[in-house]
Amino acid sequence: HTAPLFGKTTLTYIGERFKSEFYLNYNSKKEWDDLTPGEQSKTHIYTEDGTPAWLTLNIKSSYQINKFMQLNFGIENILDVHYRPYSSGISAPGRNFIITLRGNF
């Protein structure tokens, strides 16, 4: 089977000590009639319309505190969209907050 159009589009800012990345993950709709008969038999994965389109907004940033320490933070799926990656049958996580303190010694 052929997956619908999907991808990731990123806008990145890189400063001297700060880096930020805003990105979209997306997947287009695939109509029921466009699914192969083998895929149409998987009613537990697809809706009667096929697969819905989805889009998530995400941001990740990092700040270099000094040459040994870096702070990373981000928010994934900012709008808390309910979606399933194509053909997985498993719902993806909702909004996700990430905070990391990284040390190099």
PDB file of N, CA and C in Angstrom:
ATOM      1  N   HIS A   1       0.825  -1.183   0.000  1.00  0.00           N
ATOM      2  CA  HIS A   1       0.000   0.000   0.000  1.00  0.00           C
ATOM      3  C   HIS A   1       0.874   1.253   0.000  1.00  0.00           C
ATOM      4  N   THR A   2       0.338   2.332  -0.464  1.00  0.00           N
ATOM      5  CA  THR A   2       1.059   3.592  -0.559  1.00  0.00           C
ATOM      6  C   THR A   2       0.565   4.542   0.518  1.00  0.00           C
ATOM      7  N   ALA A   3       1.487   5.092   1.266  1.00  0.00           N
ATOM      8  CA  ALA A   3       1.129   6.039   2.328  1.00  0.00           C
ATOM      9  C   ALA A   3       0.688   7.368   1.722  1.00  0.00           C
ATOM     10  N   PRO A   4      -0.187   8.093   2.419  1.00  0.00           N
ATOM     11  CA  PRO A   4      -0.543   9.432   1.938  1.00  0.00           C
ATOM     12  C   PRO A   4       0.648  10.379   2.115  1.00  0.00           C
ATOM     13  N   LEU A   5       0.529  11.563   1.532  1.00  0.00           N
ATOM     14  CA  LEU A   5       1.578  12.575   1.675  1.00  0.00           C
ATOM     15  C   LEU A   5       1.821  12.846   3.155  1.00  0.00           C
ATOM     16  N   PHE A   6       3.081  12.840   3.570  1.00  0.00           N
ATOM     17  CA  PHE A   6       3.431  13.117   4.961  1.00  0.00           C
ATOM     18  C   PHE A   6       4.761  13.851   4.999  1.00  0.00           C
ATOM     19  N   GLY A   7       5.081  14.444   6.130  1.00  0.00           N
ATOM     20  CA  GLY A   7       6.374  15.098   6.231  1.00  0.00           C
ATOM     21  C   GLY A   7       6.549  15.917   7.482  1.00  0.00           C
ATOM     22  N   LYS A   8       7.653  16.649   7.474  1.00  0.00           N
ATOM     23  CA  LYS A   8       8.024  17.538   8.567  1.00  0.00           C
ATOM     24  C   LYS A   8       8.612  18.793   7.930  1.00  0.00           C
ATOM     25  N   THR A   9       8.136  19.941   8.360  1.00  0.00           N
ATOM     26  CA  THR A   9       8.655  21.224   7.897  1.00  0.00           C
ATOM     27  C   THR A   9       9.175  21.976   9.109  1.00  0.00           C
ATOM     28  N   THR A  10      10.397  22.497   8.997  1.00  0.00           N
ATOM     29  CA  THR A  10      11.077  23.087  10.150  1.00  0.00           C
ATOM     30  C   THR A  10      11.553  24.506   9.863  1.00  0.00           C
ATOM     31  N   LEU A  11      11.430  25.354  10.874  1.00  0.00           N
ATOM     32  CA  LEU A  11      12.001  26.696  10.856  1.00  0.00           C
ATOM     33  C   LEU A  11      12.933  26.763  12.064  1.00  0.00           C
ATOM     34  N   THR A  12      14.216  27.047  11.812  1.00  0.00           N
ATOM     35  CA  THR A  12      15.218  27.005  12.873  1.00  0.00           C
ATOM     36  C   THR A  12      15.903  28.356  13.051  1.00  0.00           C
ATOM     37  N   TYR A  13      16.119  28.733  14.305  1.00  0.00           N
ATOM     38  CA  TYR A  13      16.910  29.909  14.640  1.00  0.00           C
ATOM     39  C   TYR A  13      18.108  29.428  15.438  1.00  0.00           C
ATOM     40  N   ILE A  14      19.307  29.869  15.034  1.00  0.00           N
ATOM     41  CA  ILE A  14      20.518  29.491  15.757  1.00  0.00           C
ATOM     42  C   ILE A  14      21.263  30.766  16.139  1.00  0.00           C
ATOM     43  N   GLY A  15      21.385  30.983  17.438  1.00  0.00           N
ATOM     44  CA  GLY A  15      22.131  32.118  17.962  1.00  0.00           C
ATOM     45  C   GLY A  15      23.431  31.626  18.583  1.00  0.00           C
ATOM     46  N   GLU A  16      24.115  32.513  19.278  1.00  0.00           N
ATOM     47  CA  GLU A  16      25.394  32.151  19.883  1.00  0.00           C
ATOM     48  C   GLU A  16      25.232  31.096  20.980  1.00  0.00           C
ATOM     49  N   ARG A  17      24.227  31.271  21.855  1.00  0.00           N
ATOM     50  CA  ARG A  17      24.016  30.329  22.959  1.00  0.00           C
ATOM     51  C   ARG A  17      22.624  29.721  22.948  1.00  0.00           C
ATOM     52  N   PHE A  18      21.780  30.198  22.045  1.00  0.00           N
ATOM     53  CA  PHE A  18      20.377  29.780  22.021  1.00  0.00           C
ATOM     54  C   PHE A  18      20.037  29.211  20.645  1.00  0.00           C
ATOM     55  N   LYS A  19      19.307  28.115  20.640  1.00  0.00           N
ATOM     56  CA  LYS A  19      18.826  27.504  19.399  1.00  0.00           C
ATOM     57  C   LYS A  19      17.356  27.163  19.591  1.00  0.00           C
ATOM     58  N   SER A  20      16.542  27.452  18.590  1.00  0.00           N
ATOM     59  CA  SER A  20      15.121  27.146  18.675  1.00  0.00           C
ATOM     60  C   SER A  20      14.649  26.580  17.349  1.00  0.00           C
ATOM     61  N   GLU A  21      13.769  25.621  17.443  1.00  0.00           N
ATOM     62  CA  GLU A  21      13.250  24.955  16.256  1.00  0.00           C
ATOM     63  C   GLU A  21      11.731  24.849  16.373  1.00  0.00           C
ATOM     64  N   PHE A  22      11.035  25.443  15.424  1.00  0.00           N
ATOM     65  CA  PHE A  22       9.587  25.318  15.339  1.00  0.00           C
ATOM     66  C   PHE A  22       9.313  24.403  14.158  1.00  0.00           C
ATOM     67  N   TYR A  23       8.516  23.360  14.365  1.00  0.00           N
ATOM     68  CA  TYR A  23       8.287  22.434  13.262  1.00  0.00           C
ATOM     69  C   TYR A  23       6.866  21.882  13.256  1.00  0.00           C
ATOM     70  N   LEU A  24       6.447  21.496  12.072  1.00  0.00           N
ATOM     71  CA  LEU A  24       5.148  20.882  11.838  1.00  0.00           C
ATOM     72  C   LEU A  24       5.379  19.441  11.398  1.00  0.00           C
ATOM     73  N   ASN A  25       4.653  18.524  11.986  1.00  0.00           N
ATOM     74  CA  ASN A  25       4.567  17.155  11.478  1.00  0.00           C
ATOM     75  C   ASN A  25       3.176  17.012  10.890  1.00  0.00           C
ATOM     76  N   TYR A  26       3.066  16.383   9.726  1.00  0.00           N
ATOM     77  CA  TYR A  26       1.757  16.310   9.091  1.00  0.00           C
ATOM     78  C   TYR A  26       1.598  15.052   8.249  1.00  0.00           C
ATOM     79  N   ASN A  27       0.341  14.740   8.017  1.00  0.00           N
ATOM     80  CA  ASN A  27      -0.057  13.585   7.220  1.00  0.00           C
ATOM     81  C   ASN A  27      -1.367  13.954   6.525  1.00  0.00           C
ATOM     82  N   SER A  28      -1.445  13.741   5.224  1.00  0.00           N
ATOM     83  CA  SER A  28      -2.673  14.093   4.504  1.00  0.00           C
ATOM     84  C   SER A  28      -3.706  12.973   4.612  1.00  0.00           C
ATOM     85  N   LYS A  29      -4.911  13.277   4.190  1.00  0.00           N
ATOM     86  CA  LYS A  29      -6.017  12.329   4.215  1.00  0.00           C
ATOM     87  C   LYS A  29      -5.847  11.296   3.095  1.00  0.00           C
ATOM     88  N   LYS A  30      -6.335  10.099   3.348  1.00  0.00           N
ATOM     89  CA  LYS A  30      -6.399   9.078   2.307  1.00  0.00           C
ATOM     90  C   LYS A  30      -7.824   8.529   2.308  1.00  0.00           C
ATOM     91  N   GLU A  31      -8.493   8.692   1.191  1.00  0.00           N
ATOM     92  CA  GLU A  31      -9.895   8.271   1.069  1.00  0.00           C
ATOM     93  C   GLU A  31     -10.022   6.747   1.163  1.00  0.00           C
ATOM     94  N   TRP A  32     -11.161   6.282   1.657  1.00  0.00           N
ATOM     95  CA  TRP A  32     -11.446   4.859   1.777  1.00  0.00           C
ATOM     96  C   TRP A  32     -11.274   4.156   0.427  1.00  0.00           C
ATOM     97  N   ASP A  33     -11.772   4.763  -0.637  1.00  0.00           N
ATOM     98  CA  ASP A  33     -11.694   4.138  -1.973  1.00  0.00           C
ATOM     99  C   ASP A  33     -10.266   4.045  -2.494  1.00  0.00           C
ATOM    100  N   ASP A  34      -9.359   4.823  -1.931  1.00  0.00           N
ATOM    101  CA  ASP A  34      -7.954   4.781  -2.350  1.00  0.00           C
ATOM    102  C   ASP A  34      -7.147   3.714  -1.610  1.00  0.00           C
ATOM    103  N   LEU A  35      -7.739   3.115  -0.566  1.00  0.00           N
ATOM    104  CA  LEU A  35      -7.072   2.036   0.162  1.00  0.00           C
ATOM    105  C   LEU A  35      -7.181   0.745  -0.641  1.00  0.00           C
ATOM    106  N   THR A  36      -6.148  -0.078  -0.588  1.00  0.00           N
ATOM    107  CA  THR A  36      -6.205  -1.374  -1.271  1.00  0.00           C
ATOM    108  C   THR A  36      -7.208  -2.275  -0.546  1.00  0.00           C
ATOM    109  N   PRO A  37      -7.752  -3.286  -1.217  1.00  0.00           N
ATOM    110  CA  PRO A  37      -8.704  -4.188  -0.547  1.00  0.00           C
ATOM    111  C   PRO A  37      -8.124  -4.821   0.719  1.00  0.00           C
ATOM    112  N   GLY A  38      -6.842  -5.117   0.704  1.00  0.00           N
ATOM    113  CA  GLY A  38      -6.206  -5.681   1.898  1.00  0.00           C
ATOM    114  C   GLY A  38      -6.219  -4.717   3.067  1.00  0.00           C
ATOM    115  N   GLU A  39      -6.059  -3.431   2.777  1.00  0.00           N
ATOM    116  CA  GLU A  39      -6.097  -2.412   3.823  1.00  0.00           C
ATOM    117  C   GLU A  39      -7.530  -2.147   4.277  1.00  0.00           C
ATOM    118  N   GLN A  40      -8.489  -2.225   3.362  1.00  0.00           N
ATOM    119  CA  GLN A  40      -9.892  -1.995   3.711  1.00  0.00           C
ATOM    120  C   GLN A  40     -10.413  -3.048   4.685  1.00  0.00           C
ATOM    121  N   SER A  41      -9.779  -4.212   4.711  1.00  0.00           N
ATOM    122  CA  SER A  41     -10.208  -5.255   5.642  1.00  0.00           C
ATOM    123  C   SER A  41      -9.759  -4.964   7.080  1.00  0.00           C
ATOM    124  N   LYS A  42      -8.889  -3.990   7.264  1.00  0.00           N
ATOM    125  CA  LYS A  42      -8.384  -3.636   8.598  1.00  0.00           C
ATOM    126  C   LYS A  42      -9.251  -2.540   9.207  1.00  0.00           C
ATOM    127  N   THR A  43     -10.478  -2.896   9.516  1.00  0.00           N
ATOM    128  CA  THR A  43     -11.430  -1.905  10.035  1.00  0.00           C
ATOM    129  C   THR A  43     -11.049  -1.380  11.414  1.00  0.00           C
ATOM    130  N   HIS A  44     -10.164  -2.059  12.108  1.00  0.00           N
ATOM    131  CA  HIS A  44      -9.704  -1.580  13.418  1.00  0.00           C
ATOM    132  C   HIS A  44      -8.672  -0.448  13.280  1.00  0.00           C
ATOM    133  N   ILE A  45      -8.116  -0.246  12.083  1.00  0.00           N
ATOM    134  CA  ILE A  45      -7.107   0.796  11.854  1.00  0.00           C
ATOM    135  C   ILE A  45      -7.704   2.033  11.189  1.00  0.00           C
ATOM    136  N   TYR A  46      -8.602   1.831  10.232  1.00  0.00           N
ATOM    137  CA  TYR A  46      -9.128   2.926   9.420  1.00  0.00           C
ATOM    138  C   TYR A  46     -10.578   3.241   9.780  1.00  0.00           C
ATOM    139  N   THR A  47     -10.987   4.489   9.505  1.00  0.00           N
ATOM    140  CA  THR A  47     -12.390   4.852   9.683  1.00  0.00           C
ATOM    141  C   THR A  47     -13.133   4.521   8.390  1.00  0.00           C
ATOM    142  N   GLU A  48     -14.432   4.673   8.377  1.00  0.00           N
ATOM    143  CA  GLU A  48     -15.192   4.398   7.153  1.00  0.00           C
ATOM    144  C   GLU A  48     -14.919   5.439   6.060  1.00  0.00           C
ATOM    145  N   ASP A  49     -14.262   6.538   6.423  1.00  0.00           N
ATOM    146  CA  ASP A  49     -13.851   7.546   5.441  1.00  0.00           C
ATOM    147  C   ASP A  49     -12.410   7.349   4.980  1.00  0.00           C
ATOM    148  N   GLY A  50     -11.677   6.427   5.581  1.00  0.00           N
ATOM    149  CA  GLY A  50     -10.262   6.213   5.257  1.00  0.00           C
ATOM    150  C   GLY A  50      -9.399   6.664   6.422  1.00  0.00           C
ATOM    151  N   THR A  51      -8.415   7.509   6.137  1.00  0.00           N
ATOM    152  CA  THR A  51      -7.564   8.049   7.200  1.00  0.00           C
ATOM    153  C   THR A  51      -7.686   9.569   7.205  1.00  0.00           C
ATOM    154  N   PRO A  52      -7.949  10.169   8.349  1.00  0.00           N
ATOM    155  CA  PRO A  52      -8.058  11.630   8.398  1.00  0.00           C
ATOM    156  C   PRO A  52      -6.683  12.294   8.316  1.00  0.00           C
ATOM    157  N   ALA A  53      -6.668  13.513   7.827  1.00  0.00           N
ATOM    158  CA  ALA A  53      -5.445  14.304   7.810  1.00  0.00           C
ATOM    159  C   ALA A  53      -5.180  14.829   9.219  1.00  0.00           C
ATOM    160  N   TRP A  54      -3.913  15.079   9.538  1.00  0.00           N
ATOM    161  CA  TRP A  54      -3.580  15.673  10.824  1.00  0.00           C
ATOM    162  C   TRP A  54      -2.316  16.518  10.702  1.00  0.00           C
ATOM    163  N   LEU A  55      -2.144  17.400  11.677  1.00  0.00           N
ATOM    164  CA  LEU A  55      -1.013  18.318  11.717  1.00  0.00           C
ATOM    165  C   LEU A  55      -0.696  18.608  13.174  1.00  0.00           C
ATOM    166  N   THR A  56       0.574  18.535  13.544  1.00  0.00           N
ATOM    167  CA  THR A  56       0.970  18.915  14.902  1.00  0.00           C
ATOM    168  C   THR A  56       1.948  20.076  14.847  1.00  0.00           C
ATOM    169  N   LEU A  57       1.807  21.002  15.800  1.00  0.00           N
ATOM    170  CA  LEU A  57       2.729  22.118  15.976  1.00  0.00           C
ATOM    171  C   LEU A  57       3.650  21.775  17.133  1.00  0.00           C
ATOM    172  N   ASN A  58       4.949  22.023  16.961  1.00  0.00           N
ATOM    173  CA  ASN A  58       5.937  21.627  17.956  1.00  0.00           C
ATOM    174  C   ASN A  58       7.023  22.687  18.063  1.00  0.00           C
ATOM    175  N   ILE A  59       7.631  22.802  19.226  1.00  0.00           N
ATOM    176  CA  ILE A  59       8.766  23.710  19.398  1.00  0.00           C
ATOM    177  C   ILE A  59       9.769  23.059  20.350  1.00  0.00           C
ATOM    178  N   LYS A  60      11.035  23.175  19.991  1.00  0.00           N
ATOM    179  CA  LYS A  60      12.120  22.703  20.857  1.00  0.00           C
ATOM    180  C   LYS A  60      13.198  23.772  20.861  1.00  0.00           C
ATOM    181  N   SER A  61      13.775  23.998  22.030  1.00  0.00           N
ATOM    182  CA  SER A  61      14.808  25.010  22.176  1.00  0.00           C
ATOM    183  C   SER A  61      15.903  24.508  23.100  1.00  0.00           C
ATOM    184  N   SER A  62      17.064  25.109  22.964  1.00  0.00           N
ATOM    185  CA  SER A  62      18.165  24.794  23.872  1.00  0.00           C
ATOM    186  C   SER A  62      18.933  26.071  24.186  1.00  0.00           C
ATOM    187  N   TYR A  63      19.474  26.118  25.386  1.00  0.00           N
ATOM    188  CA  TYR A  63      20.270  27.247  25.826  1.00  0.00           C
ATOM    189  C   TYR A  63      21.552  26.707  26.429  1.00  0.00           C
ATOM    190  N   GLN A  64      22.691  27.157  25.907  1.00  0.00           N
ATOM    191  CA  GLN A  64      23.998  26.731  26.411  1.00  0.00           C
ATOM    192  C   GLN A  64      24.352  27.612  27.605  1.00  0.00           C
ATOM    193  N   ILE A  65      24.212  27.074  28.808  1.00  0.00           N
ATOM    194  CA  ILE A  65      24.445  27.831  30.038  1.00  0.00           C
ATOM    195  C   ILE A  65      25.925  28.201  30.161  1.00  0.00           C
ATOM    196  N   ASN A  66      26.774  27.221  30.016  1.00  0.00           N
ATOM    197  CA  ASN A  66      28.227  27.411  29.970  1.00  0.00           C
ATOM    198  C   ASN A  66      28.804  26.260  29.147  1.00  0.00           C
ATOM    199  N   LYS A  67      30.131  26.108  29.113  1.00  0.00           N
ATOM    200  CA  LYS A  67      30.682  25.070  28.232  1.00  0.00           C
ATOM    201  C   LYS A  67      30.391  23.653  28.723  1.00  0.00           C
ATOM    202  N   PHE A  68      29.879  23.516  29.948  1.00  0.00           N
ATOM    203  CA  PHE A  68      29.584  22.194  30.493  1.00  0.00           C
ATOM    204  C   PHE A  68      28.093  21.870  30.588  1.00  0.00           C
ATOM    205  N   MET A  69      27.235  22.898  30.624  1.00  0.00           N
ATOM    206  CA  MET A  69      25.811  22.676  30.889  1.00  0.00           C
ATOM    207  C   MET A  69      24.935  23.251  29.779  1.00  0.00           C
ATOM    208  N   GLN A  70      23.907  22.493  29.426  1.00  0.00           N
ATOM    209  CA  GLN A  70      22.945  22.924  28.416  1.00  0.00           C
ATOM    210  C   GLN A  70      21.538  22.600  28.924  1.00  0.00           C
ATOM    211  N   LEU A  71      20.614  23.550  28.747  1.00  0.00           N
ATOM    212  CA  LEU A  71      19.215  23.364  29.113  1.00  0.00           C
ATOM    213  C   LEU A  71      18.409  23.182  27.828  1.00  0.00           C
ATOM    214  N   ASN A  72      17.660  22.097  27.733  1.00  0.00           N
ATOM    215  CA  ASN A  72      16.805  21.815  26.579  1.00  0.00           C
ATOM    216  C   ASN A  72      15.357  21.788  27.043  1.00  0.00           C
ATOM    217  N   PHE A  73      14.469  22.340  26.241  1.00  0.00           N
ATOM    218  CA  PHE A  73      13.052  22.313  26.586  1.00  0.00           C
ATOM    219  C   PHE A  73      12.239  22.320  25.305  1.00  0.00           C
ATOM    220  N   GLY A  74      11.041  21.788  25.407  1.00  0.00           N
ATOM    221  CA  GLY A  74      10.194  21.747  24.228  1.00  0.00           C
ATOM    222  C   GLY A  74       8.762  21.370  24.562  1.00  0.00           C
ATOM    223  N   ILE A  75       7.913  21.612  23.591  1.00  0.00           N
ATOM    224  CA  ILE A  75       6.516  21.191  23.667  1.00  0.00           C
ATOM    225  C   ILE A  75       6.194  20.525  22.332  1.00  0.00           C
ATOM    226  N   GLU A  76       5.752  19.288  22.390  1.00  0.00           N
ATOM    227  CA  GLU A  76       5.335  18.562  21.198  1.00  0.00           C
ATOM    228  C   GLU A  76       3.818  18.480  21.180  1.00  0.00           C
ATOM    229  N   ASN A  77       3.242  18.535  19.993  1.00  0.00           N
ATOM    230  CA  ASN A  77       1.787  18.474  19.815  1.00  0.00           C
ATOM    231  C   ASN A  77       1.106  19.564  20.659  1.00  0.00           C
ATOM    232  N   ILE A  78       1.523  20.798  20.432  1.00  0.00           N
ATOM    233  CA  ILE A  78       1.065  21.955  21.215  1.00  0.00           C
ATOM    234  C   ILE A  78      -0.462  22.044  21.286  1.00  0.00           C
ATOM    235  N   LEU A  79      -1.146  21.771  20.185  1.00  0.00           N
ATOM    236  CA  LEU A  79      -2.605  21.885  20.151  1.00  0.00           C
ATOM    237  C   LEU A  79      -3.315  20.636  20.671  1.00  0.00           C
ATOM    238  N   ASP A  80      -2.554  19.653  21.151  1.00  0.00           N
ATOM    239  CA  ASP A  80      -3.101  18.417  21.721  1.00  0.00           C
ATOM    240  C   ASP A  80      -4.041  17.705  20.745  1.00  0.00           C
ATOM    241  N   VAL A  81      -3.587  17.543  19.512  1.00  0.00           N
ATOM    242  CA  VAL A  81      -4.372  16.905  18.455  1.00  0.00           C
ATOM    243  C   VAL A  81      -4.381  15.388  18.653  1.00  0.00           C
ATOM    244  N   HIS A  82      -5.558  14.787  18.537  1.00  0.00           N
ATOM    245  CA  HIS A  82      -5.643  13.329  18.565  1.00  0.00           C
ATOM    246  C   HIS A  82      -5.422  12.828  17.140  1.00  0.00           C
ATOM    247  N   TYR A  83      -4.404  11.993  16.949  1.00  0.00           N
ATOM    248  CA  TYR A  83      -4.104  11.468  15.615  1.00  0.00           C
ATOM    249  C   TYR A  83      -3.447  10.097  15.723  1.00  0.00           C
ATOM    250  N   ARG A  84      -3.451   9.411  14.610  1.00  0.00           N
ATOM    251  CA  ARG A  84      -2.781   8.118  14.503  1.00  0.00           C
ATOM    252  C   ARG A  84      -1.841   8.165  13.304  1.00  0.00           C
ATOM    253  N   PRO A  85      -0.578   7.827  13.497  1.00  0.00           N
ATOM    254  CA  PRO A  85       0.300   7.710  12.334  1.00  0.00           C
ATOM    255  C   PRO A  85      -0.280   6.689  11.354  1.00  0.00           C
ATOM    256  N   TYR A  86      -0.107   6.934  10.072  1.00  0.00           N
ATOM    257  CA  TYR A  86      -0.722   6.112   9.037  1.00  0.00           C
ATOM    258  C   TYR A  86      -0.445   4.625   9.246  1.00  0.00           C
ATOM    259  N   SER A  87      -1.494   3.839   9.176  1.00  0.00           N
ATOM    260  CA  SER A  87      -1.470   2.378   9.212  1.00  0.00           C
ATOM    261  C   SER A  87      -0.969   1.782  10.530  1.00  0.00           C
ATOM    262  N   SER A  88      -0.884   2.590  11.599  1.00  0.00           N
ATOM    263  CA  SER A  88      -0.395   2.034  12.861  1.00  0.00           C
ATOM    264  C   SER A  88      -1.525   1.500  13.726  1.00  0.00           C
ATOM    265  N   GLY A  89      -2.701   2.158  13.685  1.00  0.00           N
ATOM    266  CA  GLY A  89      -3.801   1.737  14.543  1.00  0.00           C
ATOM    267  C   GLY A  89      -3.616   2.149  15.995  1.00  0.00           C
ATOM    268  N   ILE A  90      -2.535   2.868  16.301  1.00  0.00           N
ATOM    269  CA  ILE A  90      -2.242   3.281  17.672  1.00  0.00           C
ATOM    270  C   ILE A  90      -2.247   4.803  17.734  1.00  0.00           C
ATOM    271  N   SER A  91      -3.027   5.349  18.643  1.00  0.00           N
ATOM    272  CA  SER A  91      -3.063   6.797  18.799  1.00  0.00           C
ATOM    273  C   SER A  91      -1.721   7.313  19.295  1.00  0.00           C
ATOM    274  N   ALA A  92      -1.298   8.441  18.737  1.00  0.00           N
ATOM    275  CA  ALA A  92      -0.037   9.067  19.141  1.00  0.00           C
ATOM    276  C   ALA A  92      -0.237   9.813  20.455  1.00  0.00           C
ATOM    277  N   PRO A  93       0.864  10.178  21.133  1.00  0.00           N
ATOM    278  CA  PRO A  93       0.722  10.898  22.393  1.00  0.00           C
ATOM    279  C   PRO A  93       0.103  12.274  22.205  1.00  0.00           C
ATOM    280  N   GLY A  94      -0.522  12.753  23.241  1.00  0.00           N
ATOM    281  CA  GLY A  94      -1.061  14.111  23.228  1.00  0.00           C
ATOM    282  C   GLY A  94       0.054  15.116  23.468  1.00  0.00           C
ATOM    283  N   ARG A  95      -0.305  16.264  24.011  1.00  0.00           N
ATOM    284  CA  ARG A  95       0.686  17.308  24.295  1.00  0.00           C
ATOM    285  C   ARG A  95       1.768  16.732  25.211  1.00  0.00           C
ATOM    286  N   ASN A  96       3.001  17.084  24.915  1.00  0.00           N
ATOM    287  CA  ASN A  96       4.136  16.521  25.631  1.00  0.00           C
ATOM    288  C   ASN A  96       5.119  17.642  25.967  1.00  0.00           C
ATOM    289  N   PHE A  97       5.490  17.751  27.233  1.00  0.00           N
ATOM    290  CA  PHE A  97       6.462  18.752  27.675  1.00  0.00           C
ATOM    291  C   PHE A  97       7.788  18.059  27.955  1.00  0.00           C
ATOM    292  N   ILE A  98       8.875  18.677  27.499  1.00  0.00           N
ATOM    293  CA  ILE A  98      10.208  18.092  27.666  1.00  0.00           C
ATOM    294  C   ILE A  98      11.116  19.135  28.305  1.00  0.00           C
ATOM    295  N   ILE A  99      11.787  18.762  29.398  1.00  0.00           N
ATOM    296  CA  ILE A  99      12.787  19.624  30.018  1.00  0.00           C
ATOM    297  C   ILE A  99      13.991  18.728  30.344  1.00  0.00           C
ATOM    298  N   THR A 100      15.156  19.162  29.887  1.00  0.00           N
ATOM    299  CA  THR A 100      16.372  18.379  30.092  1.00  0.00           C
ATOM    300  C   THR A 100      17.514  19.291  30.480  1.00  0.00           C
ATOM    301  N   LEU A 101      18.274  18.887  31.466  1.00  0.00           N
ATOM    302  CA  LEU A 101      19.523  19.561  31.808  1.00  0.00           C
ATOM    303  C   LEU A 101      20.639  18.590  31.450  1.00  0.00           C
ATOM    304  N   ARG A 102      21.491  19.010  30.518  1.00  0.00           N
ATOM    305  CA  ARG A 102      22.532  18.128  30.012  1.00  0.00           C
ATOM    306  C   ARG A 102      23.892  18.634  30.494  1.00  0.00           C
ATOM    307  N   GLY A 103      24.689  17.720  31.039  1.00  0.00           N
ATOM    308  CA  GLY A 103      26.011  18.086  31.507  1.00  0.00           C
ATOM    309  C   GLY A 103      27.086  17.279  30.809  1.00  0.00           C
ATOM    310  N   ASN A 104      28.165  17.937  30.445  1.00  0.00           N
ATOM    311  CA  ASN A 104      29.340  17.278  29.841  1.00  0.00           C
ATOM    312  C   ASN A 104      30.542  17.557  30.738  1.00  0.00           C
ATOM    313  N   PHE A 105      31.144  16.493  31.235  1.00  0.00           N
ATOM    314  CA  PHE A 105      32.300  16.652  32.137  1.00  0.00           C
ATOM    315  C   PHE A 105      33.479  15.873  31.615  1.00  0.00           C
TER     316      PHE A 105
END
